[in-house]
PDB file of C-alpha atoms in Angstrom:
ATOM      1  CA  UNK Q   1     -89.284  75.448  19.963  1.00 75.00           C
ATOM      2  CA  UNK Q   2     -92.626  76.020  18.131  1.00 79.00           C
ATOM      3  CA  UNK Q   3     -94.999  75.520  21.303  1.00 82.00           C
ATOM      4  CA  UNK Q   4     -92.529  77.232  23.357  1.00 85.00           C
ATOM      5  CA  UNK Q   5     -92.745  80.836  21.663  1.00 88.00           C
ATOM      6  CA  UNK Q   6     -94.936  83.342  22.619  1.00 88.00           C
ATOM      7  CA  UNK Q   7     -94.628  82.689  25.873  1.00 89.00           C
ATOM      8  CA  UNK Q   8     -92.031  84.368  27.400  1.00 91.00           C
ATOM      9  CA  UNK Q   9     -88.917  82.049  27.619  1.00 90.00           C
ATOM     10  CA  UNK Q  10     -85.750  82.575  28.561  1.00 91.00           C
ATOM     11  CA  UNK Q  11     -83.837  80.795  25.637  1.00 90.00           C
ATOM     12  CA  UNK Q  12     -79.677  80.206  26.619  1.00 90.00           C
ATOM     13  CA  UNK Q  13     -77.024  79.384  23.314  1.00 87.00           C
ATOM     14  CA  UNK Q  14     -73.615  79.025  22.709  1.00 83.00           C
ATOM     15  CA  UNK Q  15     -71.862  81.203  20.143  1.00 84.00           C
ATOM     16  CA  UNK Q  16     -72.109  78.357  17.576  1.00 80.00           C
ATOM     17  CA  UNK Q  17     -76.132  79.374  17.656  1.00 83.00           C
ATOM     18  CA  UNK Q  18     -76.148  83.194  18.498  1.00 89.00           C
ATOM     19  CA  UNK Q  19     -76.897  86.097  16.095  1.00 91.00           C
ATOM     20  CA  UNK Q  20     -78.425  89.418  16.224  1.00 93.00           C
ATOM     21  CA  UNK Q  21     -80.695  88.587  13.548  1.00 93.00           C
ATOM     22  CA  UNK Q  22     -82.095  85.275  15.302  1.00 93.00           C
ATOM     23  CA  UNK Q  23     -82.455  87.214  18.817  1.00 93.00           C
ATOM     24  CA  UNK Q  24     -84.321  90.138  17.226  1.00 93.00           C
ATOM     25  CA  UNK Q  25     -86.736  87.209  15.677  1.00 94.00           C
ATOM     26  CA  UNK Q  26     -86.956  85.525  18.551  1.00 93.00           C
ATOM     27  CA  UNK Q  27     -87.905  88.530  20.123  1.00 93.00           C
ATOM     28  CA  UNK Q  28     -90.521  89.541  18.366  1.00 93.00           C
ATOM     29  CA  UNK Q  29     -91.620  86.179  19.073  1.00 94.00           C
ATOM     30  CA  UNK Q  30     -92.185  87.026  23.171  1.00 93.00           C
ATOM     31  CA  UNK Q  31     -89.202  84.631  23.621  1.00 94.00           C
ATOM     32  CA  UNK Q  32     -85.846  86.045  25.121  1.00 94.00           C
ATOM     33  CA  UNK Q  33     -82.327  84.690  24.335  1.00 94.00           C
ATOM     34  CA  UNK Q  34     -78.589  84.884  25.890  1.00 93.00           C
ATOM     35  CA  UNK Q  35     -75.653  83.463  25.942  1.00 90.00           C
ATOM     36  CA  UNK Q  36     -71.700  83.831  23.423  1.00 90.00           C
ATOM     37  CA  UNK Q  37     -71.499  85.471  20.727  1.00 91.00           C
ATOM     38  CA  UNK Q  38     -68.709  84.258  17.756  1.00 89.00           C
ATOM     39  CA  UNK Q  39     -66.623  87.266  16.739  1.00 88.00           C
ATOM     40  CA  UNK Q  40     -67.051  86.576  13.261  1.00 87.00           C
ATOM     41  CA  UNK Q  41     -71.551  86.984  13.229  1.00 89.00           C
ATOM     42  CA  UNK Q  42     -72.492  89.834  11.348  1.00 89.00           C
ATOM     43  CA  UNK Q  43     -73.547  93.334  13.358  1.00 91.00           C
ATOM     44  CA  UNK Q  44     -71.292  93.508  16.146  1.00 91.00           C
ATOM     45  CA  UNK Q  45     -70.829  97.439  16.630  1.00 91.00           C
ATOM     46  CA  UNK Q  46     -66.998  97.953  15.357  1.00 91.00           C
ATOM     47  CA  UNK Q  47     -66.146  99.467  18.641  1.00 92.00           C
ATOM     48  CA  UNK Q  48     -67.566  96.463  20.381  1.00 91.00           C
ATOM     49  CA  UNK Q  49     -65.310  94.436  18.593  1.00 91.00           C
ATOM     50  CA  UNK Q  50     -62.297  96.512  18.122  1.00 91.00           C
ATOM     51  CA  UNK Q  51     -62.165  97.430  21.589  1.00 91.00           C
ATOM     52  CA  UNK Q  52     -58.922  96.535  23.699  1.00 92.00           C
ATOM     53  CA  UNK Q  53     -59.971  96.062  27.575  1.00 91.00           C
ATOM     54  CA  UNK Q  54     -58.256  95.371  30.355  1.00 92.00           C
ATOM     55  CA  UNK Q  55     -58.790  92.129  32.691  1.00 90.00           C
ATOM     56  CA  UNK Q  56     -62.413  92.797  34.253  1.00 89.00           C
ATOM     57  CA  UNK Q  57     -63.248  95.594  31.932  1.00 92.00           C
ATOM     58  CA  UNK Q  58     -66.227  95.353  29.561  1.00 92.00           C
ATOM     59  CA  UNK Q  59     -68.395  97.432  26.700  1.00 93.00           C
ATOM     60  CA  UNK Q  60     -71.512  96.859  25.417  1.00 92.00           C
ATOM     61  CA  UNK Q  61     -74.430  98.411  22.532  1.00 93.00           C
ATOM     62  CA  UNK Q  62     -77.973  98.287  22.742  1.00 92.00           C
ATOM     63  CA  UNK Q  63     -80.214  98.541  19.449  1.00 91.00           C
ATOM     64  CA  UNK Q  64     -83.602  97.272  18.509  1.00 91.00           C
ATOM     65  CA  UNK Q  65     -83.672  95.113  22.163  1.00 92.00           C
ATOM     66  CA  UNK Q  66     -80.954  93.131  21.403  1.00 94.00           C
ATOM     67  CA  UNK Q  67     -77.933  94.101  23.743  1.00 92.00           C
ATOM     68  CA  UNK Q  68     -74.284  92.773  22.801  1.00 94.00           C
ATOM     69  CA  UNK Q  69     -70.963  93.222  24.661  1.00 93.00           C
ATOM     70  CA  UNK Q  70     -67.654  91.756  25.266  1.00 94.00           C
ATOM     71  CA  UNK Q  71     -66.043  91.295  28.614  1.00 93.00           C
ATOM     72  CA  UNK Q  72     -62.238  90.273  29.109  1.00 92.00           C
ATOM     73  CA  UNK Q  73     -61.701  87.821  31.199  1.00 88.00           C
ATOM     74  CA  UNK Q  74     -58.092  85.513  30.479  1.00 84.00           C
ATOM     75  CA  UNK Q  75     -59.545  85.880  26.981  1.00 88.00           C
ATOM     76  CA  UNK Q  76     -62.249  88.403  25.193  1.00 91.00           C
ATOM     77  CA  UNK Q  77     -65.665  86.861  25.554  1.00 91.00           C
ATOM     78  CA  UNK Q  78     -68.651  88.719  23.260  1.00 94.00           C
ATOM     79  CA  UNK Q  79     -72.049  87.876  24.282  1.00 94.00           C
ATOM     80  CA  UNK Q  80     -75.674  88.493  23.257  1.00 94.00           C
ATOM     81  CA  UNK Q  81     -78.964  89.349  25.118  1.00 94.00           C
ATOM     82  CA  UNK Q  82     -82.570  90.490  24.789  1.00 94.00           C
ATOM     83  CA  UNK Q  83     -83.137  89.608  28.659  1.00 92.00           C
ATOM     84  CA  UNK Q  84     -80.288  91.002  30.332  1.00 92.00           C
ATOM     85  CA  UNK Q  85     -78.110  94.304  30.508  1.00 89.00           C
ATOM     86  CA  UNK Q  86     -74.297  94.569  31.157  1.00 89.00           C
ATOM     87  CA  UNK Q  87     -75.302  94.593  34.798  1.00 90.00           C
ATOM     88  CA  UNK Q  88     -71.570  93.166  36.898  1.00 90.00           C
ATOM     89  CA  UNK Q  89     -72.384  90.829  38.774  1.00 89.00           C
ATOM     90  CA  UNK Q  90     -70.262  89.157  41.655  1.00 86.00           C
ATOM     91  CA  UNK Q  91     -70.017  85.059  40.608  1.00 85.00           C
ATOM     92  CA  UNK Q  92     -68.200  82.486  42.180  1.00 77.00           C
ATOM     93  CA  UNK Q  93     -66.149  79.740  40.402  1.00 69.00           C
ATOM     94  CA  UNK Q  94     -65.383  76.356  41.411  1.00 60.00           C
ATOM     95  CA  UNK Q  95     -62.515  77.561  43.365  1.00 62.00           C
ATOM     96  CA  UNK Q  96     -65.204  79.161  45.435  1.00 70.00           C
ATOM     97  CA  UNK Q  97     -63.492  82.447  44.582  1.00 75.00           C
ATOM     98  CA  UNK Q  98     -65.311  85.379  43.684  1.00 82.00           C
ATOM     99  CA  UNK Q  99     -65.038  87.690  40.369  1.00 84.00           C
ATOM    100  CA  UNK Q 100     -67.185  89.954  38.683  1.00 88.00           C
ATOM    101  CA  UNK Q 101     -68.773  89.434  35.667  1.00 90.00           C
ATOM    102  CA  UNK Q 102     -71.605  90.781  33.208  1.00 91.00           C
ATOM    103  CA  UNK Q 103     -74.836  89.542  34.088  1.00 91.00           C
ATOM    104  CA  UNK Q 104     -75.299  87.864  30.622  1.00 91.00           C
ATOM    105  CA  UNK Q 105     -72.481  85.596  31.165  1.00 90.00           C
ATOM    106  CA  UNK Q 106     -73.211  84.606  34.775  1.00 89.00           C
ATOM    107  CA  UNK Q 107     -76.757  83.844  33.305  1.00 88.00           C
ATOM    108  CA  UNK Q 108     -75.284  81.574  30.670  1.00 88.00           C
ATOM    109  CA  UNK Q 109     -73.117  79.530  32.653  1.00 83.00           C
ATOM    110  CA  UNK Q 110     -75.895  78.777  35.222  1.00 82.00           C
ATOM    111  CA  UNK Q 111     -77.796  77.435  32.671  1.00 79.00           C
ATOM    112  CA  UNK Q 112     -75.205  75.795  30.457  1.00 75.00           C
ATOM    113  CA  UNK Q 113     -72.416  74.468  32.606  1.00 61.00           C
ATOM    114  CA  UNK Q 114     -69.337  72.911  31.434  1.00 55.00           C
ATOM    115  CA  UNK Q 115     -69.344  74.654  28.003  1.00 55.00           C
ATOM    116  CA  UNK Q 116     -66.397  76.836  28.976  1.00 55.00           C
ATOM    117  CA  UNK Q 117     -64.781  73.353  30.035  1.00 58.00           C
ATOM    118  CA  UNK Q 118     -65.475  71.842  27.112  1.00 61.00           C
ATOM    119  CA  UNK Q 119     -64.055  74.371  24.539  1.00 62.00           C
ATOM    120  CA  UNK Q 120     -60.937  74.792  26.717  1.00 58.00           C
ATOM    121  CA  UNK Q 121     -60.443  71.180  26.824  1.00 62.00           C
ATOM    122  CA  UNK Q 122     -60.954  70.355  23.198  1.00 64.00           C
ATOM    123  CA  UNK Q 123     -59.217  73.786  22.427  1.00 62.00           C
ATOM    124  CA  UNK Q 124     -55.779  72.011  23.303  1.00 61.00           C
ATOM    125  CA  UNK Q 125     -56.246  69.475  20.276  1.00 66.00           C
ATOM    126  CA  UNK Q 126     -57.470  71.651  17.265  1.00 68.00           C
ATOM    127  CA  UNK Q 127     -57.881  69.801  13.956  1.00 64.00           C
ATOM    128  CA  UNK Q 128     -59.417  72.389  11.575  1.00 64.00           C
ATOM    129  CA  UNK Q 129     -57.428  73.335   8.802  1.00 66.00           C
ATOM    130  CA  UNK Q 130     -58.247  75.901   6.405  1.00 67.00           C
ATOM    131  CA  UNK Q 131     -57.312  73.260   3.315  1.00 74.00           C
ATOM    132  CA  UNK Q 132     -59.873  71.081   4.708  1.00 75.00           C
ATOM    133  CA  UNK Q 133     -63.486  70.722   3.416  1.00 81.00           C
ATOM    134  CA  UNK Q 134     -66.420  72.070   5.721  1.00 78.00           C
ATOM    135  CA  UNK Q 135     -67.877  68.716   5.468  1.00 81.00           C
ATOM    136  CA  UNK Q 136     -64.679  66.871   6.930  1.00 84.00           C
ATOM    137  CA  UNK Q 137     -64.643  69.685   9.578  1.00 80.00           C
ATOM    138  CA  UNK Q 138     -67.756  69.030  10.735  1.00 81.00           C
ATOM    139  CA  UNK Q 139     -67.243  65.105  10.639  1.00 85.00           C
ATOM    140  CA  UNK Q 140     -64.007  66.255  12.889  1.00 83.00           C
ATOM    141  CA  UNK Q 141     -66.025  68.471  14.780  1.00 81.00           C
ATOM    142  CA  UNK Q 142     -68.183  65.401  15.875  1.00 85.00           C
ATOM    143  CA  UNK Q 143     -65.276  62.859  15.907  1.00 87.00           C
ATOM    144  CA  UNK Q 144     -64.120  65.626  18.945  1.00 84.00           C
ATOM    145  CA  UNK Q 145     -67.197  65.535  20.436  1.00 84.00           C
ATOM    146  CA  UNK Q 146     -67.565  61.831  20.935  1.00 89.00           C
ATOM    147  CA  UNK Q 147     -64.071  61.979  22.379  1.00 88.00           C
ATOM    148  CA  UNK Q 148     -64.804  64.376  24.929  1.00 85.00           C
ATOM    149  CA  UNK Q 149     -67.749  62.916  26.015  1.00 87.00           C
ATOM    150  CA  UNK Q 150     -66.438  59.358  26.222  1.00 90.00           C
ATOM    151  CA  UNK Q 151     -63.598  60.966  28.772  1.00 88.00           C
ATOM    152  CA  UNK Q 152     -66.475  62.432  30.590  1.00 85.00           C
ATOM    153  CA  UNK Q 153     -68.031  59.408  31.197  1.00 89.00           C
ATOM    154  CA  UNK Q 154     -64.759  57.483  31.829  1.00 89.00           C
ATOM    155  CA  UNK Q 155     -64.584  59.838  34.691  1.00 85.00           C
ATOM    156  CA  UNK Q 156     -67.398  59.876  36.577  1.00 85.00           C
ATOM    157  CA  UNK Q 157     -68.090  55.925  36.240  1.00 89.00           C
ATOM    158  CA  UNK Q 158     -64.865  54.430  36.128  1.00 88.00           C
ATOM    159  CA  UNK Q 159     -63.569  56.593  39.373  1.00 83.00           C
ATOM    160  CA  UNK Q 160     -60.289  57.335  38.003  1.00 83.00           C
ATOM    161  CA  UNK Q 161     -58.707  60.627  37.280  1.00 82.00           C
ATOM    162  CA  UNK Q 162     -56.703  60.351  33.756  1.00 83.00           C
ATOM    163  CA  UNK Q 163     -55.584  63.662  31.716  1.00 84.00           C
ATOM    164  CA  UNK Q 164     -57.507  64.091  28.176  1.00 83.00           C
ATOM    165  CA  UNK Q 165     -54.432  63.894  26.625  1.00 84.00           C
ATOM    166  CA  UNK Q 166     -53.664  60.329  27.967  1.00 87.00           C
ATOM    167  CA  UNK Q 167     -57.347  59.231  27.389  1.00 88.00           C
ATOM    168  CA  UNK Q 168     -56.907  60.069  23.688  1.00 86.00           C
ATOM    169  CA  UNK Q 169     -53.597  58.182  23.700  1.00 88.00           C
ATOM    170  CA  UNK Q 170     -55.320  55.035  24.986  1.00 89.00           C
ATOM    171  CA  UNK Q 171     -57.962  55.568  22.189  1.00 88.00           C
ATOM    172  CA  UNK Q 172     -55.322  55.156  19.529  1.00 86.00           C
ATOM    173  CA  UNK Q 173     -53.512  52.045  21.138  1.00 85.00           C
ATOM    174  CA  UNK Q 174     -56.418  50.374  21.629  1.00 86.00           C
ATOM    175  CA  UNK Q 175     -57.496  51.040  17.835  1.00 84.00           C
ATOM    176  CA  UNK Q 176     -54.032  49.634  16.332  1.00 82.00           C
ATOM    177  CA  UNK Q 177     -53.076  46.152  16.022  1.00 74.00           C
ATOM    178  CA  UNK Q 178     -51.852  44.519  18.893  1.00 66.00           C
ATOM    179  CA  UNK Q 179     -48.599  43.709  17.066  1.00 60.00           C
ATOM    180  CA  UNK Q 180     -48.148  46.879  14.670  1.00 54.00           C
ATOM    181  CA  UNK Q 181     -44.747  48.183  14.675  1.00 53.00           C
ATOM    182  CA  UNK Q 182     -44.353  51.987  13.813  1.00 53.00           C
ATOM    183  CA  UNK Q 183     -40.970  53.510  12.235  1.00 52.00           C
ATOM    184  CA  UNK Q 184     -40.590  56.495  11.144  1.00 54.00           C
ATOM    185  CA  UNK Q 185     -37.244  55.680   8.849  1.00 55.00           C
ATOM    186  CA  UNK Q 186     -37.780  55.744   4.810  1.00 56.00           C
ATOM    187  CA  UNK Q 187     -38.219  52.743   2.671  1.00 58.00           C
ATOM    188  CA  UNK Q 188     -35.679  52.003   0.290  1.00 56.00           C
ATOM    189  CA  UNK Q 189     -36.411  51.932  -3.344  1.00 54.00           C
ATOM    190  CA  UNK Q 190     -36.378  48.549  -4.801  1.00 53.00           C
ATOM    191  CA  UNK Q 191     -32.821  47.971  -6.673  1.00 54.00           C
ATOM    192  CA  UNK Q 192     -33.412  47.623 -10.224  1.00 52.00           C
ATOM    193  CA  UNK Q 193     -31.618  44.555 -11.995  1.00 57.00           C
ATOM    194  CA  UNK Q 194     -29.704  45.403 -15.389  1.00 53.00           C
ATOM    195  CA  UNK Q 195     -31.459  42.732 -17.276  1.00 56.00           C
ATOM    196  CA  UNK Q 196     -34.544  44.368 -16.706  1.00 66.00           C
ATOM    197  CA  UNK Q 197     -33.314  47.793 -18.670  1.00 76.00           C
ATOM    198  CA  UNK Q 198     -32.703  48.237 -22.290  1.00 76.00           C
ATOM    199  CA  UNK Q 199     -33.067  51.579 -24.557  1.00 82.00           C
ATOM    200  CA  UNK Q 200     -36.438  51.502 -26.544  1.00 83.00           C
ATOM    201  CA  UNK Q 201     -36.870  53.336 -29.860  1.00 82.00           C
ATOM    202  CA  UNK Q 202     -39.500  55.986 -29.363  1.00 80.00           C
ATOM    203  CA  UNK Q 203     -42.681  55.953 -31.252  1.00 78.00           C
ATOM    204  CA  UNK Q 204     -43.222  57.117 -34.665  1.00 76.00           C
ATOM    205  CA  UNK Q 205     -45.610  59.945 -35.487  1.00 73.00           C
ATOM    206  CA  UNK Q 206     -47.820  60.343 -38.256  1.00 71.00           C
ATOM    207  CA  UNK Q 207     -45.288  60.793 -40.854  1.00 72.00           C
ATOM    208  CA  UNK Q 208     -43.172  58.141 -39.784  1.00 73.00           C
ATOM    209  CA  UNK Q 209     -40.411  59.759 -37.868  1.00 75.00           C
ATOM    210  CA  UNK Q 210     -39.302  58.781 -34.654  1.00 73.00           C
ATOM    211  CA  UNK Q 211     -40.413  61.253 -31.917  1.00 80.00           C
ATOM    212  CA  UNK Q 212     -37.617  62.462 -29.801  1.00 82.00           C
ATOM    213  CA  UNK Q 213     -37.508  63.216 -25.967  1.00 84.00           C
ATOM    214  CA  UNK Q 214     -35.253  65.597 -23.864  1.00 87.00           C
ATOM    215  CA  UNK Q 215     -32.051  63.725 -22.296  1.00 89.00           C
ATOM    216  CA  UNK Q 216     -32.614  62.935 -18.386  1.00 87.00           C
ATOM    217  CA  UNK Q 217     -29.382  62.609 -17.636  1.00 86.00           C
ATOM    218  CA  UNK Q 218     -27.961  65.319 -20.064  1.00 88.00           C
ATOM    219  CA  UNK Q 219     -30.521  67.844 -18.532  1.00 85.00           C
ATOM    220  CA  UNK Q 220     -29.454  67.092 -15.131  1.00 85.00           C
ATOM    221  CA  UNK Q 221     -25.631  68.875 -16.139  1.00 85.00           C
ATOM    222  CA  UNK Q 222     -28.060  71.586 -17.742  1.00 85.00           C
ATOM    223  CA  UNK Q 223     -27.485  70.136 -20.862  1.00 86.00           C
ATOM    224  CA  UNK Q 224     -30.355  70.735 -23.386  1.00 83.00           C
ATOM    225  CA  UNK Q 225     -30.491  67.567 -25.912  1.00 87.00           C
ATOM    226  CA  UNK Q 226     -33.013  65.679 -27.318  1.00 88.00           C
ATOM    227  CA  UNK Q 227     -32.635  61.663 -28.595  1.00 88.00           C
ATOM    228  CA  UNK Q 228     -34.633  59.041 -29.899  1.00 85.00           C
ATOM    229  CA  UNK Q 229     -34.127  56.735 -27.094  1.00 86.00           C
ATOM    230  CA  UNK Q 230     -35.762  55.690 -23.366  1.00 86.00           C
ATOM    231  CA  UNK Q 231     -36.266  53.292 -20.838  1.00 85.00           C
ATOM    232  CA  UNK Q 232     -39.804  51.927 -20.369  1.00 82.00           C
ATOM    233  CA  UNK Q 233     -38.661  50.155 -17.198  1.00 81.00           C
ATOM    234  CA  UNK Q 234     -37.510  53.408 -14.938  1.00 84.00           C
ATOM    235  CA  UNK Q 235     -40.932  55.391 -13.961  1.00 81.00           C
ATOM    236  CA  UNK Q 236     -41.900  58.242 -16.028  1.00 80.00           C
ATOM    237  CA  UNK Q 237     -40.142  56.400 -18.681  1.00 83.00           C
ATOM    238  CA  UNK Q 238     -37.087  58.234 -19.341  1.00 87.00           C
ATOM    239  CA  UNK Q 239     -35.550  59.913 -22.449  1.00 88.00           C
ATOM    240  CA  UNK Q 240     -31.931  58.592 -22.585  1.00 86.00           C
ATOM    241  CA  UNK Q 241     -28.638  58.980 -24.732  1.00 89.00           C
ATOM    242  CA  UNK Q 242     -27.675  55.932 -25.552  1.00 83.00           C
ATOM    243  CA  UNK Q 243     -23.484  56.537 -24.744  1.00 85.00           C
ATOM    244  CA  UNK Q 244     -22.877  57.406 -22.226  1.00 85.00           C
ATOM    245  CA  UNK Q 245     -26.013  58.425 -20.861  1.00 87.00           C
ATOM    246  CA  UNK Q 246     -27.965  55.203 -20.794  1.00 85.00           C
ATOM    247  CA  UNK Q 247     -25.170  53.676 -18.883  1.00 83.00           C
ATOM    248  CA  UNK Q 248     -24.340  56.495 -16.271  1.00 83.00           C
ATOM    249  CA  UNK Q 249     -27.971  56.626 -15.155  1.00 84.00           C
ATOM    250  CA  UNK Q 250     -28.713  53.259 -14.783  1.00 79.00           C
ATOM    251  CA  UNK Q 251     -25.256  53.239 -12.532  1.00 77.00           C
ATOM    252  CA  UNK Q 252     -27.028  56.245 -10.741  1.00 73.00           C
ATOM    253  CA  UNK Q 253     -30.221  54.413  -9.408  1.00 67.00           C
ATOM    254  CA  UNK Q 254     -27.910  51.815  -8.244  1.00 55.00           C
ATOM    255  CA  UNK Q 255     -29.099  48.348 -10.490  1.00 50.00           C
ATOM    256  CA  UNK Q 256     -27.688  45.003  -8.930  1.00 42.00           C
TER     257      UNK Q 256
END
């Protein structure tokens, strides 16, 4: 963008881009911006974004020559110029049909087509979580990408009409092994063999007394007591009574 400032360019970004701060700069820079605006940027006049309009209606604030808005369409849409005003302008859609919208907007999908198509499409399949890392977002984020773009392409060389969803589908089957089998049921724990299990004396500490661990099976009756005996074969290596505790729990876990 370096050569290009100072010149008088019209400069068109997606919300992902778009700030009041940056359009100011790039203002002062003889170089004019539009396009979305993401609810969450900082200095969007409260009313702006509180506002609750109808389908078709819009508001909009001007300060320091950076004009932002929001228009509802099926959805709110904010958006952010320093070229164009909140002008309505009549625009026609694919459909050929004709609707009114702010200038801004018309401006930015002339310029930019197929962004609306390609949030609405990848919309459908979010991924972000808010337990997930900004770095594995944006890996995600570019995963998606790829994904959508491959289906364009798939389209418009291959001839054939396919629904994303199906596209993605064939991703996955093609990525799996030809002869994986998927299940959802449970594995079964191994069965223990009785051989395998005998109570072990627990350490002794520093003065030479046998430690002493809380009863598994006694605390599962909400029985509070403590011996000097365990398994080291069962996981977590339980403390165990050795009658009739030892026995019952072993029976429990079902040994061969």
């Amino acid at each position: 963008m370096q050569e290009k400032l100072y010149q008088g360019y019209s400069l068109h970004m997606d919300k992902f881009y778009n700030n009041f701060t940056l359009a100011k700069q790039l203002l002062s820079f003889n170089t004019y911006c539009t396009g979305t605006l993401h609810a969450g940027r900082r200095y969007i006049p409260e009313d702006v974004a509180k506002a609750k309009l109808n389908i078709g209606e819009s508001i909009s604030r001007y300060a320091e020559g950076v004009f932002i808005g929001k228009w509802r369409d099926r959805r709110d849409v904010l958006y952010i110029s320093t070229e164009h005003d909140n002008e309505m302008v009549k625009d026609r859609n694919y459909k050929r049909d004709t609707k009114k919208k702010p200038k801004p907007i018309v401006e930015f999908q002339k310029y930019i087509p197929g962004i609306d198509l390609q949030e609405q499409m990848m919309s459908y399949y979010p991924f972000s979580r808010k337990t997930i890392g900004w770095y594995k977002k944006l890996g995600f984020h570019v995963i998606h990408m790829m994904v959508f773009n491959a289906f364009l392409l798939y389209i418009k060389y291959s001839g054939k009409k396919m629904p994303f969803y199906d596209f993605r589908l064939s991703i996955v089957e093609d990525l799996l092994p030809a002869d994986h089998a998927l299940s959802t049921a449970p594995k079964k724990p191994p069965k223990l063999t009785l051989l395998e299990h005998f109570p072990t004396k627990c350490l002794k500490n520093e003065q030479g007394r046998a430690m002493r661990r809380r009863c598994k099976s006694c605390w599962s009756k909400n029985i509070r007591k403590d011996t000097q005996y365990l398994c080291t074969t069962c996981p977590g290596s339980p403390g165990l009574c050795l009658e009739p505790c030892f026995k019952e729990y072993h029976a429990h876990v079902k040994l061969k």
